[in-house]
Short mmCIF file of C-alpha atoms and ligand atoms in Angstrom, two decimals:
data_model
loop_
_atom_site.label_atom_id
_atom_site.label_comp_id
_atom_site.label_asym_id
_atom_site.label_seq_id
_atom_site.Cartn_x
_atom_site.Cartn_y
_atom_site.Cartn_z
CA MET S 1 8.38 -33.41 2.73
CA ALA S 2 10.87 -35.67 4.50
CA SER S 3 13.35 -32.82 4.88
CA GLY S 4 10.54 -30.59 6.23
CA LEU S 5 9.92 -33.23 8.90
CA GLN S 6 13.61 -33.40 9.68
CA ILE S 7 13.82 -29.63 10.08
CA ARG S 8 11.02 -29.79 12.63
CA GLN S 9 12.69 -32.55 14.62
CA MET S 10 16.09 -30.88 14.64
CA HIS S 11 14.99 -27.62 16.25
CA SER S 12 13.50 -26.42 19.50
CA PHE S 13 10.75 -24.70 17.48
CA GLN S 14 8.43 -25.77 14.71
CA VAL S 15 8.84 -24.32 11.22
CA PHE S 16 5.58 -23.52 9.42
CA ARG S 17 5.38 -22.79 5.72
CA ASP S 18 1.62 -22.82 5.36
CA VAL S 19 -1.39 -21.43 7.20
CA PRO S 20 -3.56 -24.44 8.27
CA PRO S 21 -0.91 -26.16 10.47
CA LEU S 22 -0.07 -22.84 12.12
CA ARG S 23 -3.75 -22.22 12.86
CA GLN S 24 -3.92 -25.65 14.50
CA PHE S 25 -0.82 -24.80 16.58
CA ARG S 26 -2.42 -21.49 17.57
CA ARG S 27 -5.74 -23.14 18.55
CA GLN S 28 -3.89 -25.60 20.78
CA LYS S 29 -2.00 -22.77 22.51
CA LEU S 30 -5.28 -20.98 23.17
CA LEU S 31 -6.80 -24.12 24.72
CA GLU S 32 -3.73 -24.41 26.96
CA ASN S 33 -4.12 -20.78 28.07
CA ARG S 34 -0.77 -19.88 26.58
CA THR S 35 0.00 -16.46 25.12
CA ILE S 36 1.63 -15.65 21.80
CA GLY S 37 3.97 -12.80 20.94
CA LEU S 38 4.65 -12.29 17.23
CA VAL S 39 7.89 -10.74 15.97
CA PRO S 40 7.61 -10.03 12.22
CA THR S 41 10.97 -9.90 10.40
CA MET S 42 12.47 -10.18 6.93
CA GLY S 43 15.29 -12.38 8.25
CA ALA S 44 19.03 -11.50 8.12
CA LEU S 45 18.61 -11.42 11.88
CA HIS S 46 20.78 -9.21 14.08
CA GLU S 47 20.73 -8.00 17.70
CA GLY S 48 17.89 -5.57 16.92
CA HIS S 49 15.61 -8.47 16.00
CA LEU S 50 16.85 -10.59 18.90
CA SER S 51 16.12 -7.83 21.41
CA LEU S 52 12.48 -7.78 20.25
CA ILE S 53 12.30 -11.57 20.61
CA ARG S 54 13.74 -11.35 24.16
CA GLN S 55 11.08 -8.79 25.04
CA ALA S 56 8.37 -11.02 23.52
CA ALA S 57 9.67 -13.96 25.58
CA GLN S 58 9.38 -11.88 28.75
CA ASP S 59 5.73 -11.07 28.07
CA ASN S 60 4.43 -14.32 26.50
CA THR S 61 4.74 -18.08 26.92
CA ASP S 62 5.28 -18.58 23.19
CA VAL S 63 7.08 -16.47 20.62
CA VAL S 64 6.38 -16.79 16.90
CA VAL S 65 9.04 -15.25 14.66
CA SER S 66 8.01 -14.67 11.07
CA ILE S 67 10.69 -14.56 8.40
CA TYR S 68 9.38 -13.33 5.07
CA VAL S 69 10.91 -10.90 2.57
CA ASN S 70 7.72 -9.18 1.48
CA PRO S 71 7.85 -8.21 -2.22
CA THR S 72 5.01 -5.66 -2.12
CA GLN S 73 6.94 -3.27 0.13
CA PHE S 74 9.89 -2.99 -2.26
CA GLY S 75 9.61 -0.44 -5.07
CA VAL S 76 10.41 -1.67 -8.59
CA ASN S 77 13.90 -0.12 -8.41
CA GLU S 78 14.63 -1.26 -4.86
CA ASP S 79 16.75 -4.13 -3.58
CA LEU S 80 14.25 -7.03 -3.39
CA SER S 81 16.44 -9.46 -5.35
CA SER S 82 19.63 -8.55 -3.48
CA TYR S 83 18.09 -8.26 0.01
CA PRO S 84 20.21 -10.52 2.28
CA ARG S 85 18.69 -13.98 2.80
CA THR S 86 20.49 -15.94 5.51
CA TRP S 87 18.13 -18.76 6.54
CA ASP S 88 20.70 -21.12 8.12
CA ALA S 89 22.36 -18.38 10.16
CA ASP S 90 18.94 -17.07 11.24
CA VAL S 91 17.81 -20.51 12.47
CA GLN S 92 21.10 -20.89 14.32
CA LYS S 93 20.65 -17.52 16.04
CA LEU S 94 17.12 -18.44 17.11
CA GLU S 95 18.37 -21.76 18.52
CA GLU S 96 21.07 -19.95 20.48
CA LEU S 97 18.51 -17.48 21.78
CA ASN S 98 16.28 -20.32 23.00
CA ASN S 99 19.31 -21.78 24.82
CA GLU S 100 19.98 -18.38 26.36
CA LEU S 101 16.36 -18.09 27.51
CA SER S 102 16.49 -21.58 29.10
CA ALA S 103 19.78 -20.78 30.86
CA ALA S 104 18.39 -17.49 32.18
CA GLU S 105 15.37 -19.30 33.57
CA SER S 106 17.36 -21.97 35.38
CA ALA S 107 19.68 -19.29 36.83
CA ALA S 108 16.65 -17.44 38.19
CA SER S 109 14.76 -20.45 39.61
CA GLY S 110 11.68 -19.41 41.48
CA GLN S 111 11.07 -16.60 38.99
CA PRO S 112 7.96 -16.82 36.82
CA SER S 113 8.73 -18.95 33.79
CA ARG S 114 9.77 -17.15 30.64
CA GLY S 115 8.66 -17.88 27.13
CA ARG S 116 10.51 -19.51 24.27
CA ILE S 117 10.50 -19.28 20.52
CA THR S 118 8.16 -22.14 19.68
CA ALA S 119 7.43 -21.41 16.02
CA ILE S 120 8.93 -19.82 12.94
CA LEU S 121 6.54 -18.81 10.20
CA ALA S 122 8.40 -18.78 6.89
CA PRO S 123 5.68 -18.73 4.24
CA THR S 124 6.07 -18.72 0.46
CA SER S 125 4.74 -15.80 -1.57
CA LYS S 126 2.01 -18.08 -2.93
CA VAL S 127 0.81 -18.62 0.63
CA MET S 128 0.95 -14.92 1.50
CA TYR S 129 -0.58 -13.76 -1.80
CA PRO S 130 -2.96 -16.64 -2.66
CA THR S 131 -4.94 -14.94 -5.45
CA LEU S 132 -3.02 -12.37 -7.50
CA PRO S 133 0.78 -12.32 -7.69
CA PRO S 134 2.29 -9.62 -5.43
CA THR S 135 2.83 -6.31 -7.21
CA SER S 136 4.93 -3.22 -6.44
CA ASP S 137 3.06 -1.13 -8.98
CA PRO S 138 1.23 1.69 -7.16
CA ASN S 139 -1.68 1.19 -9.58
CA GLY S 140 -1.44 -2.61 -9.61
CA HIS S 141 -4.31 -4.86 -8.60
CA GLY S 142 -4.57 -6.85 -5.39
CA SER S 143 -5.98 -6.76 -1.87
CA PHE S 144 -4.15 -4.00 -0.01
CA VAL S 145 -4.34 -2.18 3.30
CA THR S 146 -3.61 1.54 3.05
CA ILE S 147 -3.20 3.86 6.00
CA THR S 148 -3.28 7.46 4.78
CA PRO S 149 -2.06 10.12 5.11
CA LEU S 150 0.54 8.53 7.45
CA ALA S 151 1.88 6.28 4.69
CA THR S 152 2.56 9.21 2.36
CA LYS S 153 4.85 11.11 4.74
CA LEU S 154 8.62 10.81 5.44
CA GLU S 155 9.71 7.40 4.12
CA GLY S 156 6.50 7.21 2.10
CA ALA S 157 7.39 10.33 0.13
CA SER S 158 10.26 8.57 -1.63
CA ARG S 159 8.89 5.02 -1.30
CA PRO S 160 5.26 5.23 -2.46
CA VAL S 161 4.34 1.51 -2.09
CA PHE S 162 6.38 0.82 1.02
CA PHE S 163 3.79 1.23 3.76
CA ARG S 164 0.99 -0.23 1.65
CA GLY S 165 3.15 -3.36 1.48
CA VAL S 166 4.01 -3.27 5.20
CA ALA S 167 0.40 -2.72 6.34
CA THR S 168 -0.84 -5.44 3.99
CA VAL S 169 1.69 -8.08 5.02
CA CYS S 170 1.28 -7.28 8.73
CA THR S 171 -2.51 -7.60 8.43
CA LYS S 172 -2.02 -11.02 6.86
CA LEU S 173 0.48 -12.09 9.56
CA PHE S 174 -1.82 -10.84 12.35
CA ASN S 175 -4.77 -12.72 10.81
CA ILE S 176 -2.75 -15.91 10.47
CA VAL S 177 -1.14 -15.91 13.92
CA THR S 178 -3.76 -13.96 15.95
CA PRO S 179 -1.03 -13.00 18.45
CA ASP S 180 -1.76 -11.52 21.88
CA ARG S 181 1.06 -9.04 21.31
CA VAL S 182 3.15 -7.90 18.34
CA TYR S 183 6.65 -6.45 18.57
CA PHE S 184 8.19 -3.75 16.39
CA GLY S 185 11.46 -1.81 16.66
CA GLN S 186 11.68 1.93 17.21
CA LYS S 187 14.35 1.89 14.48
CA ASP S 188 11.46 1.99 11.99
CA ILE S 189 9.43 4.61 13.84
CA GLN S 190 7.00 5.44 11.04
CA GLN S 191 6.21 1.74 10.71
CA CYS S 192 5.42 1.68 14.45
CA VAL S 193 3.07 4.68 14.15
CA ILE S 194 1.31 3.13 11.14
CA ILE S 195 0.91 -0.31 12.71
CA LYS S 196 -0.53 1.26 15.87
CA ARG S 197 -3.01 3.26 13.77
CA MET S 198 -3.92 0.16 11.74
CA VAL S 199 -4.54 -1.96 14.85
CA LYS S 200 -6.69 0.83 16.32
CA ASP S 201 -8.70 1.61 13.17
CA PHE S 202 -9.34 -2.03 12.19
CA HIS S 203 -10.02 -3.16 15.79
CA ILE S 204 -7.33 -5.84 15.52
CA GLY S 205 -7.25 -7.73 18.81
CA THR S 206 -3.55 -7.45 19.60
CA GLU S 207 -1.30 -5.17 21.62
CA VAL S 208 1.49 -3.33 19.77
CA LYS S 209 4.75 -3.14 21.72
CA ILE S 210 7.75 -1.08 20.62
CA GLY S 211 11.33 -2.05 21.48
CA PRO S 212 14.21 0.46 21.65
CA THR S 213 16.65 0.84 18.74
CA VAL S 214 19.68 -1.40 19.17
CA ARG S 215 22.91 0.29 18.07
CA GLU S 216 26.51 -0.62 17.33
CA SER S 217 28.98 0.57 19.97
CA ASP S 218 29.56 3.88 18.14
CA GLY S 219 25.82 4.56 17.82
CA LEU S 220 25.01 3.36 14.28
CA ALA S 221 21.54 1.79 14.29
CA MET S 222 21.75 -1.91 13.45
CA SER S 223 20.16 -2.83 10.13
CA SER S 224 20.18 -5.86 7.84
CA ARG S 225 21.31 -3.49 5.08
CA ASN S 226 24.47 -2.35 6.91
CA VAL S 227 26.35 -5.29 5.34
CA TYR S 228 26.35 -3.33 2.06
CA LEU S 229 28.19 -0.32 3.52
CA GLY S 230 31.82 -1.47 3.72
CA ALA S 231 34.31 0.21 6.07
CA ARG S 232 34.50 3.60 4.32
CA ARG S 233 30.76 4.24 4.16
CA ARG S 234 30.24 2.58 7.55
CA ALA S 235 32.38 5.31 9.19
CA VAL S 236 30.69 8.23 7.42
CA GLY S 237 27.23 6.66 7.83
CA LEU S 238 27.31 7.70 11.48
CA VAL S 239 26.58 11.25 10.29
CA LEU S 240 22.82 10.71 10.53
CA TYR S 241 22.89 9.64 14.17
CA ARG S 242 25.27 12.49 15.03
CA ALA S 243 22.94 14.98 13.33
CA LEU S 244 19.90 13.68 15.21
CA LYS S 245 21.87 13.77 18.49
CA ALA S 246 22.81 17.42 17.87
CA ALA S 247 19.13 18.23 17.31
CA GLU S 248 18.18 16.32 20.46
CA ASP S 249 20.80 18.26 22.43
CA ALA S 250 19.27 21.52 21.19
CA PHE S 251 15.83 20.37 22.42
CA LYS S 252 17.24 19.26 25.75
CA SER S 253 18.87 22.64 26.20
CA GLY S 254 15.43 24.26 25.94
CA LYS S 255 15.06 24.98 22.21
CA VAL S 256 11.58 24.26 20.83
CA SER S 257 11.53 25.92 17.40
CA ARG S 258 11.99 23.93 14.21
CA SER S 259 14.78 26.18 12.97
CA ASP S 260 16.79 25.84 16.18
CA ILE S 261 16.35 22.05 16.46
CA LEU S 262 16.73 21.08 12.81
CA GLY S 263 19.38 23.78 12.27
CA ALA S 264 21.63 21.86 14.67
CA ALA S 265 21.13 18.63 12.68
CA ASN S 266 21.60 20.28 9.29
CA ARG S 267 24.90 21.87 10.40
CA VAL S 268 26.29 18.39 11.14
CA THR S 269 25.23 16.88 7.80
CA GLN S 270 26.58 19.94 5.91
CA ASP S 271 29.92 20.01 7.74
CA VAL S 272 30.58 16.30 7.25
CA LEU S 273 29.65 16.52 3.57
CA SER S 274 32.01 19.48 3.05
CA GLU S 275 34.83 17.51 4.72
CA GLN S 276 34.17 14.55 2.45
CA GLN S 277 33.94 16.67 -0.71
CA ALA S 278 37.43 18.02 0.02
CA LEU S 279 38.89 14.47 -0.12
CA PRO S 280 40.00 12.63 -3.28
CA PRO S 281 37.43 10.19 -4.78
CA SER S 282 39.41 7.18 -3.54
CA GLU S 283 38.92 8.32 0.05
CA ARG S 284 35.68 10.20 0.16
CA VAL S 285 32.08 9.15 0.70
CA LEU S 286 29.34 11.23 -0.84
CA TYR S 287 25.76 11.21 0.35
CA GLU S 288 22.49 13.02 0.01
CA VAL S 289 20.14 13.87 2.85
CA ASP S 290 16.67 12.69 1.85
CA TYR S 291 14.97 14.37 4.81
CA ILE S 292 15.48 15.41 8.40
CA SER S 293 12.09 15.74 10.04
CA LEU S 294 10.62 17.09 13.24
CA ALA S 295 7.13 15.65 13.45
CA ASP S 296 4.14 15.16 15.72
CA PRO S 297 4.37 11.69 17.36
CA GLU S 298 0.87 10.60 16.27
CA SER S 299 -0.01 12.43 13.06
CA LEU S 300 3.58 12.71 11.76
CA ASP S 301 2.72 16.26 10.65
CA GLU S 302 5.78 18.50 10.48
CA LEU S 303 6.08 20.84 13.47
CA ASP S 304 7.13 24.48 13.56
CA VAL S 305 7.31 24.39 17.34
CA VAL S 306 7.52 21.40 19.71
CA ASP S 307 4.88 21.33 22.42
CA PRO S 308 7.01 20.04 25.33
CA SER S 309 3.96 18.27 26.79
CA LYS S 310 3.57 16.19 23.59
CA GLY S 311 7.19 15.79 22.48
CA ALA S 312 8.13 14.97 18.88
CA ILE S 313 9.76 12.47 16.58
CA LEU S 314 13.09 13.51 15.11
CA SER S 315 13.88 11.32 12.13
CA GLY S 316 16.00 11.28 9.04
CA ALA S 317 17.12 9.37 5.96
CA VAL S 318 20.45 9.61 4.15
CA LYS S 319 21.34 8.02 0.84
CA MET S 320 24.98 6.91 0.72
CA PHE S 321 26.26 6.87 -2.85
CA PRO S 322 28.35 3.99 -4.24
CA ILE S 323 32.02 3.88 -3.24
CA GLU S 324 34.25 5.65 -5.79
CA ASP S 325 37.67 4.38 -6.88
CA PRO S 326 37.88 1.46 -4.46
CA LYS S 327 41.47 0.59 -3.49
CA SER S 328 42.57 -2.99 -4.07
CA GLY S 329 41.71 -5.10 -1.06
CA GLU S 330 39.44 -2.42 0.39
CA ASP S 331 36.49 -3.69 2.46
CA CYS S 332 33.62 -2.43 0.31
CA GLY S 333 30.91 -4.61 1.85
CA LEU S 334 28.46 -6.94 0.16
CA GLY S 335 27.89 -5.86 -3.46
CA SER S 336 31.45 -4.43 -3.75
CA GLY S 337 30.37 -0.92 -2.76
CA ALA S 338 28.34 -0.49 -5.93
CA VAL S 339 24.95 -0.54 -4.21
CA PRO S 340 23.62 2.78 -2.91
CA VAL S 341 22.57 2.38 0.73
CA ARG S 342 19.73 4.31 2.35
CA LEU S 343 20.15 4.74 6.09
CA ILE S 344 17.31 5.75 8.39
CA ASP S 345 17.31 6.62 12.07
CA ASN S 346 15.26 8.50 14.63
CA LEU S 347 15.15 9.77 18.19
CA ILE S 348 12.03 10.45 20.23
CA LEU S 349 11.96 13.81 21.94
CA ASP S 350 10.26 12.65 25.08
CA PRO S 351 7.51 14.87 26.52
CA SER S 352 9.10 14.47 29.94
CA THR S 353 12.56 15.62 28.82
P1 LIG J 1 13.18 -6.04 9.33
O1 LIG J 1 13.66 -7.45 9.31
O2 LIG J 1 14.22 -5.05 8.93
O3 LIG J 1 11.86 -5.85 8.64
O4 LIG J 1 12.90 -5.71 10.86
C1 LIG J 1 12.05 -6.51 11.64
C2 LIG J 1 11.78 -5.80 12.94
O5 LIG J 1 13.00 -5.56 13.61
C3 LIG J 1 11.11 -4.44 12.73
O6 LIG J 1 10.13 -4.24 13.72
C4 LIG J 1 12.27 -3.49 12.90
O7 LIG J 1 11.87 -2.20 13.35
C5 LIG J 1 13.08 -4.20 13.96
N1 LIG J 1 14.47 -3.72 13.96
C6 LIG J 1 15.31 -3.64 12.89
N2 LIG J 1 16.49 -3.09 13.26
C7 LIG J 1 16.38 -2.81 14.58
C8 LIG J 1 17.25 -2.21 15.55
N3 LIG J 1 18.47 -1.80 15.22
N4 LIG J 1 16.80 -2.08 16.81
C9 LIG J 1 15.55 -2.49 17.16
N5 LIG J 1 14.68 -3.07 16.30
C10 LIG J 1 15.09 -3.21 15.03
#
């Protein structure tokens, strides 16, 4: 209790672990005519998360960042126990971001005031799942939100409980915080489509805003899971982005058929895999393409032809296999290269392109 109090005094934001105090905070903000932007995260914060928080601080007086590794969205064989948890570094990054927001405001005096991170919601699983313990069993009991058929496509095909978990935890977070706006990253495009559908179908009184994918300088989409890659897989992992770019180039050059657009992507993934297979195990990186998809932006139905007035979502997932024969001293990433890493990425084929 005492340390909880200390945490609150040490930071420029309040840290909430339970619902009633956060509701009181929210009620006060409403009375003061302040607006709340919620950025849901699982922690292990990087520039992708921070860019969403910056956007939320532009649009709202108060930003609430939730940090919660939600068990119900991990399949039984997925990486729940090893998912990176970096609380101290996360809090530090949020402090630095608040300093940055204050500095930006004083530099632009006379501009309308910008928001700040004023609360972190870091609940326990008992708070988030107050009745039955959280389950990853597709047939398990509990109170769940399901958005079908969207949740069964693409990522959902190989991760059957994933979007049930995401939709359920986001409903809980939206009910707890009642934010004016919620912020999600384009990096997880299917999540964005599902959350938009959920907010529409359940008449949830919030606005869904999507921030662009933040990438490393070579184009790799930032992800909390990239720390598992290590240098060897990090380099080859760029294949997915390169494949999607090749498909985007085909569309931009006037191609609209599935075979022309996805053919360009598949050539890249095939060529890189052949190059890797020709190398000795101590140098190569093997991977499997889970899917490369060309889908309708709202229904996520696969398209044979892109209607240029509607555009499309190009997305893909690649499973990078564990590193073989690591050399001594090789940078194999967190988990010593033994953890398979699933990379996802996407590009939106804009109707105006
Ligand atoms: P996560 O902590 O991975 O659940 O992500 C929390 C939020 O950050 C989600 O809305 C993600 O889509 C978003 N996000 C993750 N990586 C990126 C990125 N590279 N660029 C933009 N947003 C991202």
